[in-house]
C-alpha atoms as a PDB file:
ATOM      1  CA  MET A   1       9.891  35.960   7.412  1.00  0.00           C
ATOM      2  CA  THR A   2      10.769  32.694   5.670  1.00  0.00           C
ATOM      3  CA  TYR A   3       8.364  29.798   5.335  1.00  0.00           C
ATOM      4  CA  THR A   4      10.587  27.705   7.604  1.00  0.00           C
ATOM      5  CA  ARG A   5      10.211  30.179  10.459  1.00  0.00           C
ATOM      6  CA  ILE A   6       6.476  30.470   9.841  1.00  0.00           C
ATOM      7  CA  HIS A   7       6.114  26.688   9.938  1.00  0.00           C
ATOM      8  CA  ALA A   8       8.223  26.496  13.107  1.00  0.00           C
ATOM      9  CA  ARG A   9       6.010  29.050  14.842  1.00  0.00           C
ATOM     10  CA  ARG A  10       2.823  27.286  13.780  1.00  0.00           C
ATOM     11  CA  THR A  11       4.243  23.943  14.890  1.00  0.00           C
ATOM     12  CA  ALA A  12       5.145  25.402  18.294  1.00  0.00           C
ATOM     13  CA  LEU A  13       1.632  26.831  18.608  1.00  0.00           C
ATOM     14  CA  LEU A  14       0.100  23.439  17.799  1.00  0.00           C
ATOM     15  CA  VAL A  15       2.335  21.738  20.376  1.00  0.00           C
ATOM     16  CA  LEU A  16       1.062  24.211  22.976  1.00  0.00           C
ATOM     17  CA  LEU A  17      -2.511  23.476  21.882  1.00  0.00           C
ATOM     18  CA  VAL A  18      -1.882  19.744  22.265  1.00  0.00           C
ATOM     19  CA  ALA A  19      -0.650  20.361  25.827  1.00  0.00           C
ATOM     20  CA  ALA A  20      -3.680  22.577  26.513  1.00  0.00           C
ATOM     21  CA  VAL A  21      -6.264  20.068  25.324  1.00  0.00           C
ATOM     22  CA  ALA A  22      -4.448  17.307  27.230  1.00  0.00           C
ATOM     23  CA  ALA A  23      -4.689  19.380  30.409  1.00  0.00           C
ATOM     24  CA  ALA A  24      -8.368  20.041  29.691  1.00  0.00           C
ATOM     25  CA  GLY A  25      -8.977  16.312  29.270  1.00  0.00           C
ATOM     26  CA  LEU A  26      -7.284  15.504  32.576  1.00  0.00           C
ATOM     27  CA  CYS A  27      -9.407  18.092  34.403  1.00  0.00           C
ATOM     28  CA  ALA A  28     -12.717  17.367  32.649  1.00  0.00           C
ATOM     29  CA  GLY A  29     -14.022  14.613  34.927  1.00  0.00           C
ATOM     30  CA  ARG A  30     -16.350  15.352  37.787  1.00  0.00           C
ATOM     31  CA  ALA A  31     -14.705  13.297  40.528  1.00  0.00           C
ATOM     32  CA  LEU A  32     -11.726  15.647  41.006  1.00  0.00           C
ATOM     33  CA  SER A  33     -11.212  19.396  40.834  1.00  0.00           C
ATOM     34  CA  VAL A  34      -8.414  21.066  38.898  1.00  0.00           C
ATOM     35  CA  SER A  35      -6.452  21.515  42.122  1.00  0.00           C
ATOM     36  CA  GLY A  36      -6.878  17.819  42.900  1.00  0.00           C
ATOM     37  CA  VAL A  37      -5.523  16.843  39.487  1.00  0.00           C
ATOM     38  CA  TRP A  38      -2.556  19.177  39.907  1.00  0.00           C
ATOM     39  CA  GLU A  39      -1.838  17.717  43.333  1.00  0.00           C
ATOM     40  CA  VAL A  40      -1.664  14.219  41.848  1.00  0.00           C
ATOM     41  CA  LEU A  41       0.551  15.339  38.973  1.00  0.00           C
ATOM     42  CA  SER A  42       2.828  16.989  41.527  1.00  0.00           C
ATOM     43  CA  GLY A  43       3.313  13.653  43.291  1.00  0.00           C
ATOM     44  CA  GLY A  44       0.674  13.970  45.996  1.00  0.00           C
ATOM     45  CA  GLY A  45      -2.971  13.064  46.376  1.00  0.00           C
ATOM     46  CA  ASP A  46      -4.721  10.165  48.056  1.00  0.00           C
ATOM     47  CA  PRO A  47      -4.808   6.679  46.473  1.00  0.00           C
ATOM     48  CA  THR A  48      -8.274   7.210  44.989  1.00  0.00           C
ATOM     49  CA  ALA A  49      -7.321  10.484  43.355  1.00  0.00           C
ATOM     50  CA  ARG A  50      -4.092   8.999  42.008  1.00  0.00           C
ATOM     51  CA  HIS A  51      -5.985   6.043  40.537  1.00  0.00           C
ATOM     52  CA  ILE A  52      -8.489   8.332  38.824  1.00  0.00           C
ATOM     53  CA  VAL A  53      -5.852  10.590  37.294  1.00  0.00           C
ATOM     54  CA  LEU A  54      -3.050   8.152  36.548  1.00  0.00           C
ATOM     55  CA  HIS A  55      -5.023   5.049  35.587  1.00  0.00           C
ATOM     56  CA  LEU A  56      -8.241   6.443  34.100  1.00  0.00           C
ATOM     57  CA  ARG A  57      -7.882  10.003  32.827  1.00  0.00           C
ATOM     58  CA  LEU A  58      -4.262   9.961  31.685  1.00  0.00           C
ATOM     59  CA  PRO A  59      -4.440   6.885  29.429  1.00  0.00           C
ATOM     60  CA  ARG A  60      -7.770   8.070  28.013  1.00  0.00           C
ATOM     61  CA  THR A  61      -6.230  11.431  27.115  1.00  0.00           C
ATOM     62  CA  LEU A  62      -3.118   9.888  25.593  1.00  0.00           C
ATOM     63  CA  VAL A  63      -5.157   7.443  23.507  1.00  0.00           C
ATOM     64  CA  ALA A  64      -7.343  10.289  22.226  1.00  0.00           C
ATOM     65  CA  LEU A  65      -4.285  12.313  21.177  1.00  0.00           C
ATOM     66  CA  ALA A  66      -2.599   9.335  19.477  1.00  0.00           C
ATOM     67  CA  ALA A  67      -5.784   8.328  17.646  1.00  0.00           C
ATOM     68  CA  GLY A  68      -6.313  11.885  16.442  1.00  0.00           C
ATOM     69  CA  ALA A  69      -2.743  12.121  15.181  1.00  0.00           C
ATOM     70  CA  SER A  70      -3.114   8.778  13.381  1.00  0.00           C
ATOM     71  CA  LEU A  71      -6.338   9.787  11.646  1.00  0.00           C
ATOM     72  CA  GLY A  72      -4.930  13.186  10.671  1.00  0.00           C
ATOM     73  CA  LEU A  73      -1.899  11.535   9.104  1.00  0.00           C
ATOM     74  CA  ALA A  74      -4.010   8.854   7.403  1.00  0.00           C
ATOM     75  CA  GLY A  75      -6.300  11.411   5.797  1.00  0.00           C
ATOM     76  CA  THR A  76      -3.416  13.553   4.574  1.00  0.00           C
ATOM     77  CA  VAL A  77      -1.663  10.558   3.051  1.00  0.00           C
ATOM     78  CA  LEU A  78      -4.861   9.401   1.350  1.00  0.00           C
ATOM     79  CA  GLN A  79      -5.664  12.790  -0.131  1.00  0.00           C
ATOM     80  CA  SER A  80      -2.105  13.091  -1.420  1.00  0.00           C
ATOM     81  CA  ALA A  81      -1.779   9.559  -2.777  1.00  0.00           C
ATOM     82  CA  LEU A  82      -5.139   9.701  -4.536  1.00  0.00           C
ATOM     83  CA  ARG A  83      -4.893  13.394  -5.483  1.00  0.00           C
ATOM     84  CA  ASN A  84      -8.408  13.781  -4.148  1.00  0.00           C
ATOM     85  CA  PRO A  85      -9.373  16.481  -1.611  1.00  0.00           C
ATOM     86  CA  LEU A  86     -12.533  14.516  -0.851  1.00  0.00           C
ATOM     87  CA  ALA A  87     -10.628  11.388   0.128  1.00  0.00           C
ATOM     88  CA  GLY A  88     -10.540  10.349   3.746  1.00  0.00           C
ATOM     89  CA  PRO A  89     -10.621   7.123   5.744  1.00  0.00           C
ATOM     90  CA  GLU A  90     -14.344   7.615   6.325  1.00  0.00           C
ATOM     91  CA  VAL A  91     -15.345   7.822   2.650  1.00  0.00           C
ATOM     92  CA  THR A  92     -12.820   5.506   0.993  1.00  0.00           C
ATOM     93  CA  GLY A  93     -13.931   2.304   2.664  1.00  0.00           C
ATOM     94  CA  VAL A  94     -11.001   2.260   5.095  1.00  0.00           C
ATOM     95  CA  THR A  95     -12.787   3.251   8.312  1.00  0.00           C
ATOM     96  CA  PRO A  96     -16.033   1.348   7.524  1.00  0.00           C
ATOM     97  CA  GLY A  97     -13.952  -1.692   6.605  1.00  0.00           C
ATOM     98  CA  ALA A  98     -11.953  -1.441   9.830  1.00  0.00           C
ATOM     99  CA  VAL A  99     -15.160  -1.135  11.834  1.00  0.00           C
ATOM    100  CA  LEU A 100     -16.637  -4.149  10.019  1.00  0.00           C
ATOM    101  CA  GLY A 101     -13.531  -6.175  10.811  1.00  0.00           C
ATOM    102  CA  ALA A 102     -13.627  -5.216  14.492  1.00  0.00           C
ATOM    103  CA  VAL A 103     -17.369  -5.853  14.765  1.00  0.00           C
ATOM    104  CA  THR A 104     -17.159  -9.213  13.002  1.00  0.00           C
ATOM    105  CA  ALA A 105     -14.289 -10.362  15.198  1.00  0.00           C
ATOM    106  CA  THR A 106     -16.241  -9.282  18.268  1.00  0.00           C
ATOM    107  CA  GLY A 107     -19.383 -11.040  17.114  1.00  0.00           C
ATOM    108  CA  LEU A 108     -17.414 -14.246  16.575  1.00  0.00           C
ATOM    109  CA  GLY A 109     -15.854 -13.941  20.021  1.00  0.00           C
ATOM    110  CA  LEU A 110     -12.360 -13.516  18.571  1.00  0.00           C
ATOM    111  CA  ALA A 111     -11.801  -9.976  19.842  1.00  0.00           C
ATOM    112  CA  GLY A 112     -13.186  -7.328  22.174  1.00  0.00           C
ATOM    113  CA  TRP A 113     -12.318  -4.196  24.102  1.00  0.00           C
ATOM    114  CA  ASP A 114     -10.354  -6.373  26.532  1.00  0.00           C
ATOM    115  CA  SER A 115      -8.227  -7.834  23.691  1.00  0.00           C
ATOM    116  CA  PRO A 116      -6.941  -4.808  21.753  1.00  0.00           C
ATOM    117  CA  ALA A 117      -4.294  -6.768  19.842  1.00  0.00           C
ATOM    118  CA  ALA A 118      -6.938  -8.962  18.230  1.00  0.00           C
ATOM    119  CA  VAL A 119      -8.998  -5.874  17.422  1.00  0.00           C
ATOM    120  CA  VAL A 120      -6.043  -4.255  15.638  1.00  0.00           C
ATOM    121  CA  ALA A 121      -5.536  -7.352  13.504  1.00  0.00           C
ATOM    122  CA  ALA A 122      -9.238  -7.556  12.638  1.00  0.00           C
ATOM    123  CA  ALA A 123      -9.455  -3.820  11.933  1.00  0.00           C
ATOM    124  CA  CYS A 124      -6.393  -3.961   9.659  1.00  0.00           C
ATOM    125  CA  LEU A 125      -7.856  -6.844   7.690  1.00  0.00           C
ATOM    126  CA  GLY A 126     -11.165  -5.004   7.315  1.00  0.00           C
ATOM    127  CA  GLY A 127      -9.492  -1.704   6.418  1.00  0.00           C
ATOM    128  CA  PHE A 128      -7.357  -3.265   3.695  1.00  0.00           C
ATOM    129  CA  SER A 129     -10.413  -5.110   2.357  1.00  0.00           C
ATOM    130  CA  GLY A 130     -12.409  -1.879   2.188  1.00  0.00           C
ATOM    131  CA  ALA A 131      -9.606   0.003   0.445  1.00  0.00           C
ATOM    132  CA  GLY A 132      -9.075  -2.891  -1.974  1.00  0.00           C
ATOM    133  CA  LEU A 133     -12.774  -2.986  -2.826  1.00  0.00           C
ATOM    134  CA  LEU A 134     -12.739   0.725  -3.647  1.00  0.00           C
ATOM    135  CA  TRP A 135      -9.590   0.291  -5.745  1.00  0.00           C
ATOM    136  CA  LEU A 136     -11.212  -2.473  -7.789  1.00  0.00           C
ATOM    137  CA  LEU A 137     -14.494  -0.583  -8.172  1.00  0.00           C
ATOM    138  CA  ALA A 138     -12.799   2.619  -9.284  1.00  0.00           C
ATOM    139  CA  GLY A 139     -10.917   0.881 -12.102  1.00  0.00           C
ATOM    140  CA  ARG A 140      -9.654   3.387 -14.645  1.00  0.00           C
ATOM    141  CA  GLU A 141     -11.494   6.253 -12.925  1.00  0.00           C
ATOM    142  CA  ARG A 142      -9.045   6.389 -10.005  1.00  0.00           C
ATOM    143  CA  GLY A 143      -7.723   9.743 -11.172  1.00  0.00           C
ATOM    144  CA  ASP A 144     -11.210  11.277 -11.334  1.00  0.00           C
ATOM    145  CA  ALA A 145     -11.632  12.887  -7.902  1.00  0.00           C
ATOM    146  CA  PRO A 146     -15.458  13.351  -7.937  1.00  0.00           C
ATOM    147  CA  GLN A 147     -16.066   9.850  -9.302  1.00  0.00           C
ATOM    148  CA  MET A 148     -13.614   8.363  -6.805  1.00  0.00           C
ATOM    149  CA  ALA A 149     -15.537  10.105  -4.023  1.00  0.00           C
ATOM    150  CA  VAL A 150     -18.838   8.672  -5.306  1.00  0.00           C
ATOM    151  CA  ASN A 151     -17.345   5.184  -5.453  1.00  0.00           C
ATOM    152  CA  GLY A 152     -15.976   5.658  -1.938  1.00  0.00           C
ATOM    153  CA  VAL A 153     -19.405   6.578  -0.613  1.00  0.00           C
ATOM    154  CA  LEU A 154     -20.902   3.498  -2.291  1.00  0.00           C
ATOM    155  CA  VAL A 155     -18.241   1.190  -0.835  1.00  0.00           C
ATOM    156  CA  SER A 156     -18.647   2.752   2.604  1.00  0.00           C
ATOM    157  CA  ALA A 157     -22.419   2.276   2.413  1.00  0.00           C
ATOM    158  CA  VAL A 158     -22.006  -1.399   1.484  1.00  0.00           C
ATOM    159  CA  LEU A 159     -19.588  -1.967   4.357  1.00  0.00           C
ATOM    160  CA  ALA A 160     -21.873  -0.138   6.787  1.00  0.00           C
ATOM    161  CA  GLY A 161     -24.755  -2.341   5.657  1.00  0.00           C
ATOM    162  CA  SER A 162     -22.593  -5.414   6.201  1.00  0.00           C
ATOM    163  CA  THR A 163     -21.856  -4.207   9.722  1.00  0.00           C
ATOM    164  CA  ALA A 164     -25.586  -3.849  10.360  1.00  0.00           C
ATOM    165  CA  MET A 165     -26.103  -7.437   9.181  1.00  0.00           C
ATOM    166  CA  VAL A 166     -23.441  -8.652  11.596  1.00  0.00           C
ATOM    167  CA  LEU A 167     -25.252  -6.840  14.407  1.00  0.00           C
ATOM    168  CA  LEU A 168     -28.482  -8.623  13.468  1.00  0.00           C
ATOM    169  CA  ILE A 169     -26.706 -11.966  13.588  1.00  0.00           C
ATOM    170  CA  ALA A 170     -25.016 -11.232  16.917  1.00  0.00           C
ATOM    171  CA  PRO A 171     -27.349  -8.762  18.709  1.00  0.00           C
ATOM    172  CA  GLY A 172     -25.792  -9.573  22.072  1.00  0.00           C
ATOM    173  CA  GLU A 173     -22.681  -7.643  21.047  1.00  0.00           C
ATOM    174  CA  LEU A 174     -24.620  -4.443  20.333  1.00  0.00           C
ATOM    175  CA  GLY A 175     -23.541  -2.676  23.511  1.00  0.00           C
ATOM    176  CA  SER A 176     -19.818  -2.997  22.861  1.00  0.00           C
ATOM    177  CA  VAL A 177     -20.109  -2.531  19.104  1.00  0.00           C
ATOM    178  CA  VAL A 178     -21.898   0.836  19.352  1.00  0.00           C
ATOM    179  CA  GLN A 179     -18.649   2.306  20.670  1.00  0.00           C
ATOM    180  CA  TRP A 180     -16.910   1.330  17.428  1.00  0.00           C
ATOM    181  CA  LEU A 181     -19.729   2.638  15.272  1.00  0.00           C
ATOM    182  CA  VAL A 182     -19.884   6.072  16.913  1.00  0.00           C
ATOM    183  CA  GLY A 183     -16.361   6.476  18.289  1.00  0.00           C
ATOM    184  CA  SER A 184     -15.626   6.703  21.992  1.00  0.00           C
ATOM    185  CA  THR A 185     -12.681   7.180  24.331  1.00  0.00           C
ATOM    186  CA  GLU A 186     -14.671   5.940  27.309  1.00  0.00           C
ATOM    187  CA  GLY A 187     -12.848   3.291  29.308  1.00  0.00           C
ATOM    188  CA  ARG A 188      -9.505   3.599  27.528  1.00  0.00           C
ATOM    189  CA  VAL A 189      -6.788   2.244  29.804  1.00  0.00           C
ATOM    190  CA  TRP A 190      -3.041   1.676  29.686  1.00  0.00           C
ATOM    191  CA  ALA A 191      -3.456  -1.581  27.738  1.00  0.00           C
ATOM    192  CA  HIS A 192      -4.889   0.368  24.804  1.00  0.00           C
ATOM    193  CA  TRP A 193      -2.150   3.006  25.010  1.00  0.00           C
ATOM    194  CA  HIS A 194       0.680   0.470  25.184  1.00  0.00           C
ATOM    195  CA  LEU A 195      -0.638  -1.175  22.033  1.00  0.00           C
ATOM    196  CA  LEU A 196      -1.522   2.002  20.138  1.00  0.00           C
ATOM    197  CA  TRP A 197       1.536   4.191  20.582  1.00  0.00           C
ATOM    198  CA  PRO A 198       4.200   1.868  19.105  1.00  0.00           C
ATOM    199  CA  TRP A 199       1.869   0.976  16.215  1.00  0.00           C
ATOM    200  CA  ALA A 200       1.020   4.624  15.544  1.00  0.00           C
ATOM    201  CA  THR A 201       4.633   5.742  15.917  1.00  0.00           C
ATOM    202  CA  ALA A 202       5.998   3.143  13.512  1.00  0.00           C
ATOM    203  CA  TRP A 203       3.465   3.906  10.787  1.00  0.00           C
ATOM    204  CA  ALA A 204       3.733   7.666  11.359  1.00  0.00           C
ATOM    205  CA  VAL A 205       7.480   7.449  10.761  1.00  0.00           C
ATOM    206  CA  ALA A 206       6.830   5.405   7.624  1.00  0.00           C
ATOM    207  CA  ALA A 207       4.289   7.972   6.393  1.00  0.00           C
ATOM    208  CA  CYS A 208       6.655  10.891   7.011  1.00  0.00           C
ATOM    209  CA  ALA A 209       9.397   9.004   5.155  1.00  0.00           C
ATOM    210  CA  LEU A 210       7.091   9.075   2.122  1.00  0.00           C
ATOM    211  CA  ALA A 211       6.713  12.868   2.253  1.00  0.00           C
ATOM    212  CA  ALA A 212       8.783  13.530  -0.878  1.00  0.00           C
ATOM    213  CA  PRO A 213       7.139  10.850  -3.088  1.00  0.00           C
ATOM    214  CA  LEU A 214       3.664  11.862  -1.927  1.00  0.00           C
ATOM    215  CA  THR A 215       4.406  15.510  -2.660  1.00  0.00           C
ATOM    216  CA  LEU A 216       5.341  14.483  -6.215  1.00  0.00           C
ATOM    217  CA  LEU A 217       2.128  12.468  -6.527  1.00  0.00           C
ATOM    218  CA  ARG A 218       0.133  15.585  -5.626  1.00  0.00           C
ATOM    219  CA  CYS A 219       1.632  17.209  -8.736  1.00  0.00           C
ATOM    220  CA  GLY A 220       0.278  14.456 -10.987  1.00  0.00           C
ATOM    221  CA  ASP A 221       1.439  11.069 -12.192  1.00  0.00           C
ATOM    222  CA  GLU A 222       3.057  12.419 -15.347  1.00  0.00           C
ATOM    223  CA  GLN A 223       5.182  14.955 -13.492  1.00  0.00           C
ATOM    224  CA  ALA A 224       6.057  12.408 -10.797  1.00  0.00           C
ATOM    225  CA  ALA A 225       7.068   9.803 -13.383  1.00  0.00           C
ATOM    226  CA  ALA A 226       9.148  12.400 -15.232  1.00  0.00           C
ATOM    227  CA  ALA A 227      10.997  13.034 -11.953  1.00  0.00           C
ATOM    228  CA  GLY A 228      11.871   9.321 -11.809  1.00  0.00           C
ATOM    229  CA  LEU A 229       9.233   8.219  -9.294  1.00  0.00           C
ATOM    230  CA  ASN A 230       7.598   4.801  -9.548  1.00  0.00           C
ATOM    231  CA  THR A 231       4.080   6.118  -9.018  1.00  0.00           C
ATOM    232  CA  GLY A 232       2.470   2.706  -8.513  1.00  0.00           C
ATOM    233  CA  ARG A 233       4.813   1.696  -5.706  1.00  0.00           C
ATOM    234  CA  ALA A 234       4.696   5.106  -4.059  1.00  0.00           C
ATOM    235  CA  ARG A 235       0.895   5.187  -4.097  1.00  0.00           C
ATOM    236  CA  ALA A 236       0.660   1.618  -2.791  1.00  0.00           C
ATOM    237  CA  ALA A 237       3.078   2.411   0.040  1.00  0.00           C
ATOM    238  CA  GLY A 238       1.048   5.483   0.956  1.00  0.00           C
ATOM    239  CA  LEU A 239      -2.202   3.538   0.981  1.00  0.00           C
ATOM    240  CA  VAL A 240      -0.678   0.850   3.209  1.00  0.00           C
ATOM    241  CA  CYS A 241       0.424   3.500   5.717  1.00  0.00           C
ATOM    242  CA  ALA A 242      -2.998   5.189   5.639  1.00  0.00           C
ATOM    243  CA  VAL A 243      -4.882   1.935   6.202  1.00  0.00           C
ATOM    244  CA  ALA A 244      -2.554   0.847   9.020  1.00  0.00           C
ATOM    245  CA  LEU A 245      -2.841   4.205  10.798  1.00  0.00           C
ATOM    246  CA  THR A 246      -6.624   4.170  10.454  1.00  0.00           C
ATOM    247  CA  ALA A 247      -6.909   0.583  11.690  1.00  0.00           C
ATOM    248  CA  GLY A 248      -4.865   1.380  14.777  1.00  0.00           C
ATOM    249  CA  ALA A 249      -7.040   4.371  15.601  1.00  0.00           C
ATOM    250  CA  VAL A 250     -10.299   2.507  14.956  1.00  0.00           C
ATOM    251  CA  SER A 251      -9.210  -0.408  17.124  1.00  0.00           C
ATOM    252  CA  ALA A 252      -8.587   2.002  19.993  1.00  0.00           C
ATOM    253  CA  VAL A 253     -11.434   4.524  19.784  1.00  0.00           C
ATOM    254  CA  GLY A 254     -13.776   3.385  17.024  1.00  0.00           C
ATOM    255  CA  ALA A 255     -14.930   5.399  14.008  1.00  0.00           C
ATOM    256  CA  LEU A 256     -14.420   9.107  14.695  1.00  0.00           C
ATOM    257  CA  GLY A 257     -16.314  10.774  11.891  1.00  0.00           C
ATOM    258  CA  PHE A 258     -14.718  13.382   9.607  1.00  0.00           C
ATOM    259  CA  VAL A 259     -11.384  13.635  11.455  1.00  0.00           C
ATOM    260  CA  GLY A 260      -9.396  12.111   8.599  1.00  0.00           C
ATOM    261  CA  LEU A 261     -11.359  14.186   6.109  1.00  0.00           C
ATOM    262  CA  PHE A 262     -11.166  17.727   7.507  1.00  0.00           C
ATOM    263  CA  VAL A 263      -7.780  17.650   9.282  1.00  0.00           C
ATOM    264  CA  PRO A 264      -5.788  17.521   5.987  1.00  0.00           C
ATOM    265  CA  HIS A 265      -7.520  20.689   4.781  1.00  0.00           C
ATOM    266  CA  LEU A 266      -6.458  22.503   7.945  1.00  0.00           C
ATOM    267  CA  ALA A 267      -2.922  21.108   7.721  1.00  0.00           C
ATOM    268  CA  PHE A 268      -2.488  22.198   4.094  1.00  0.00           C
ATOM    269  CA  ALA A 269      -3.882  25.631   4.933  1.00  0.00           C
ATOM    270  CA  LEU A 270      -1.346  26.020   7.750  1.00  0.00           C
ATOM    271  CA  PHE A 271       1.733  24.367   6.243  1.00  0.00           C
ATOM    272  CA  GLY A 272       1.237  24.421   2.489  1.00  0.00           C
ATOM    273  CA  ALA A 273       1.544  21.592  -0.034  1.00  0.00           C
ATOM    274  CA  ASP A 274       5.016  20.404   1.016  1.00  0.00           C
ATOM    275  CA  LEU A 275       4.278  17.220   2.944  1.00  0.00           C
ATOM    276  CA  ARG A 276       7.569  17.401   4.830  1.00  0.00           C
ATOM    277  CA  ALA A 277       5.851  20.091   6.905  1.00  0.00           C
ATOM    278  CA  ALA A 278       2.200  19.190   6.280  1.00  0.00           C
ATOM    279  CA  LEU A 279       2.395  15.588   7.551  1.00  0.00           C
ATOM    280  CA  PRO A 280       3.764  16.421  11.037  1.00  0.00           C
ATOM    281  CA  GLY A 281       1.373  19.353  11.063  1.00  0.00           C
ATOM    282  CA  ALA A 282      -1.556  17.064  10.263  1.00  0.00           C
ATOM    283  CA  ALA A 283      -0.589  14.782  13.152  1.00  0.00           C
ATOM    284  CA  LEU A 284      -0.618  17.735  15.549  1.00  0.00           C
ATOM    285  CA  VAL A 285      -3.881  19.129  14.164  1.00  0.00           C
ATOM    286  CA  GLY A 286      -5.505  15.700  14.458  1.00  0.00           C
ATOM    287  CA  ALA A 287      -4.301  15.335  18.047  1.00  0.00           C
ATOM    288  CA  VAL A 288      -5.695  18.770  18.909  1.00  0.00           C
ATOM    289  CA  ALA A 289      -9.032  18.007  17.218  1.00  0.00           C
ATOM    290  CA  VAL A 290      -9.669  14.675  18.951  1.00  0.00           C
ATOM    291  CA  GLY A 291      -8.156  15.813  22.254  1.00  0.00           C
ATOM    292  CA  ALA A 292     -10.411  18.871  22.275  1.00  0.00           C
ATOM    293  CA  ALA A 293     -13.418  16.738  21.313  1.00  0.00           C
ATOM    294  CA  ASP A 294     -12.626  14.322  24.148  1.00  0.00           C
ATOM    295  CA  ALA A 295     -12.394  17.118  26.708  1.00  0.00           C
ATOM    296  CA  GLY A 296     -15.494  18.787  25.274  1.00  0.00           C
ATOM    297  CA  ALA A 297     -17.456  15.543  25.399  1.00  0.00           C
ATOM    298  CA  GLN A 298     -16.598  15.096  29.070  1.00  0.00           C
ATOM    299  CA  TRP A 299     -17.549  18.660  29.977  1.00  0.00           C
ATOM    300  CA  LEU A 300     -20.797  18.411  27.993  1.00  0.00           C
ATOM    301  CA  SER A 301     -21.589  15.090  29.645  1.00  0.00           C
ATOM    302  CA  ARG A 302     -21.247  16.694  33.074  1.00  0.00           C
ATOM    303  CA  ALA A 303     -23.421  19.659  32.093  1.00  0.00           C
ATOM    304  CA  ALA A 304     -26.087  17.482  30.465  1.00  0.00           C
ATOM    305  CA  ALA A 305     -26.194  15.079  33.410  1.00  0.00           C
ATOM    306  CA  ALA A 306     -26.682  17.992  35.811  1.00  0.00           C
ATOM    307  CA  ALA A 307     -29.392  19.559  33.635  1.00  0.00           C
ATOM    308  CA  LEU A 308     -31.255  16.264  33.271  1.00  0.00           C
ATOM    309  CA  HIS A 309     -30.743  15.308  36.938  1.00  0.00           C
ATOM    310  CA  MET A 310     -28.964  12.115  36.007  1.00  0.00           C
ATOM    311  CA  ASP A 311     -26.172  10.455  37.939  1.00  0.00           C
ATOM    312  CA  ARG A 312     -24.095   9.878  34.845  1.00  0.00           C
ATOM    313  CA  LEU A 313     -24.306  10.617  31.138  1.00  0.00           C
ATOM    314  CA  SER A 314     -21.654   9.925  28.516  1.00  0.00           C
ATOM    315  CA  ILE A 315     -21.602  11.826  25.213  1.00  0.00           C
ATOM    316  CA  PRO A 316     -19.401   9.991  22.691  1.00  0.00           C
ATOM    317  CA  VAL A 317     -16.437  11.818  21.213  1.00  0.00           C
ATOM    318  CA  GLY A 318     -17.460  10.700  17.735  1.00  0.00           C
ATOM    319  CA  ALA A 319     -20.644  12.756  17.965  1.00  0.00           C
ATOM    320  CA  LEU A 320     -18.616  15.943  18.432  1.00  0.00           C
ATOM    321  CA  THR A 321     -16.057  15.170  15.730  1.00  0.00           C
ATOM    322  CA  THR A 322     -18.821  14.357  13.250  1.00  0.00           C
ATOM    323  CA  CYS A 323     -20.744  17.570  13.935  1.00  0.00           C
ATOM    324  CA  GLY A 324     -17.633  19.740  13.996  1.00  0.00           C
ATOM    325  CA  GLY A 325     -16.098  18.125  10.924  1.00  0.00           C
ATOM    326  CA  ALA A 326     -19.309  18.412   8.929  1.00  0.00           C
ATOM    327  CA  ALA A 327     -19.587  22.111   9.815  1.00  0.00           C
ATOM    328  CA  LEU A 328     -15.982  22.801   8.771  1.00  0.00           C
ATOM    329  CA  LEU A 329     -16.386  20.943   5.490  1.00  0.00           C
ATOM    330  CA  LEU A 330     -19.538  22.930   4.702  1.00  0.00           C
ATOM    331  CA  ILE A 331     -17.603  26.147   5.288  1.00  0.00           C
ATOM    332  CA  VAL A 332     -14.787  24.963   3.009  1.00  0.00           C
ATOM    333  CA  ALA A 333     -17.262  23.916   0.308  1.00  0.00           C
ATOM    334  CA  ARG A 334     -19.102  27.246   0.447  1.00  0.00           C
ATOM    335  CA  ARG A 335     -15.864  29.225   0.192  1.00  0.00           C
ATOM    336  CA  ARG A 336     -14.709  27.185  -2.814  1.00  0.00           C
ATOM    337  CA  THR A 337     -18.074  27.641  -4.508  1.00  0.00           C
ATOM    338  CA  MET A 338     -17.996  31.397  -3.925  1.00  0.00           C
ATOM    339  CA  SER A 339     -14.396  31.647  -5.183  1.00  0.00           C
ATOM    340  CA  GLU A 340     -15.267  29.732  -8.368  1.00  0.00           C
ATOM    341  CA  GLU A 341     -18.185  32.065  -9.023  1.00  0.00           C
END
């Protein structure tokens, strides 16, 4: 069986998984049963049920899938452009910078959850600032993967500390800002979807258009330059796409830990090093990861609320992605260590 057929089968499987996690997200709430959700999707249901499914659950699910796809793409582009398997929006200053931008704009009263366009602009500015700070700090060590990772952690820590300072200055915004710090799909409505999907689609197309140059960059600057590639421009274009995709996701759902870091590893394992297949694959894997985390968070919230005899309890999606991503990265690290020994 050729690689093309293998990739086609794996892509089809991931599409089915995306549909499955979307269905799980639509049925995860406690107000309606699975049959009630199906009745609404079939064109029936009472006004209350239709409002819950069509105006609350459906946009939340779509936003989760789009944000996951954006973060998966962003991480894959970053790891390819920087030739660093430890690179990801979370540890290269991009996500912390985007969060700082969103939090600062909120604290100044310039943006909020009810003004997603302003949040995107603020998150983009913060994300580019974070990536630029890492680029300046790395200097000539940009090709050293371990050192680049250390510098990324330092930059991310500085940006996280700056976010904490903003919270001290504007403590009244703590309630809304926590959602950006942890990552949440709670309360996502059609306004967020209508802003996110064209932004994510445009930058996803741009990222996929860079598949060939980024694949050359993964081979090394010398080989890429010998093939006629302007490595500086190609890397800069990739970084712009990664930051824009991350900023869009952060503005919609906040900082979902480890998604942009572990999804590329899964995508490369499934589709290989050719980014013409790996980039679309990363988008699907990211959508599955965040969609599943969203559905899982809702189901866990229902179970925890029942066990604790509470009317309502909301577990943030970011808590699940952080725990799951950390576990997967530990497994990958252990396997690499054992293989090297």
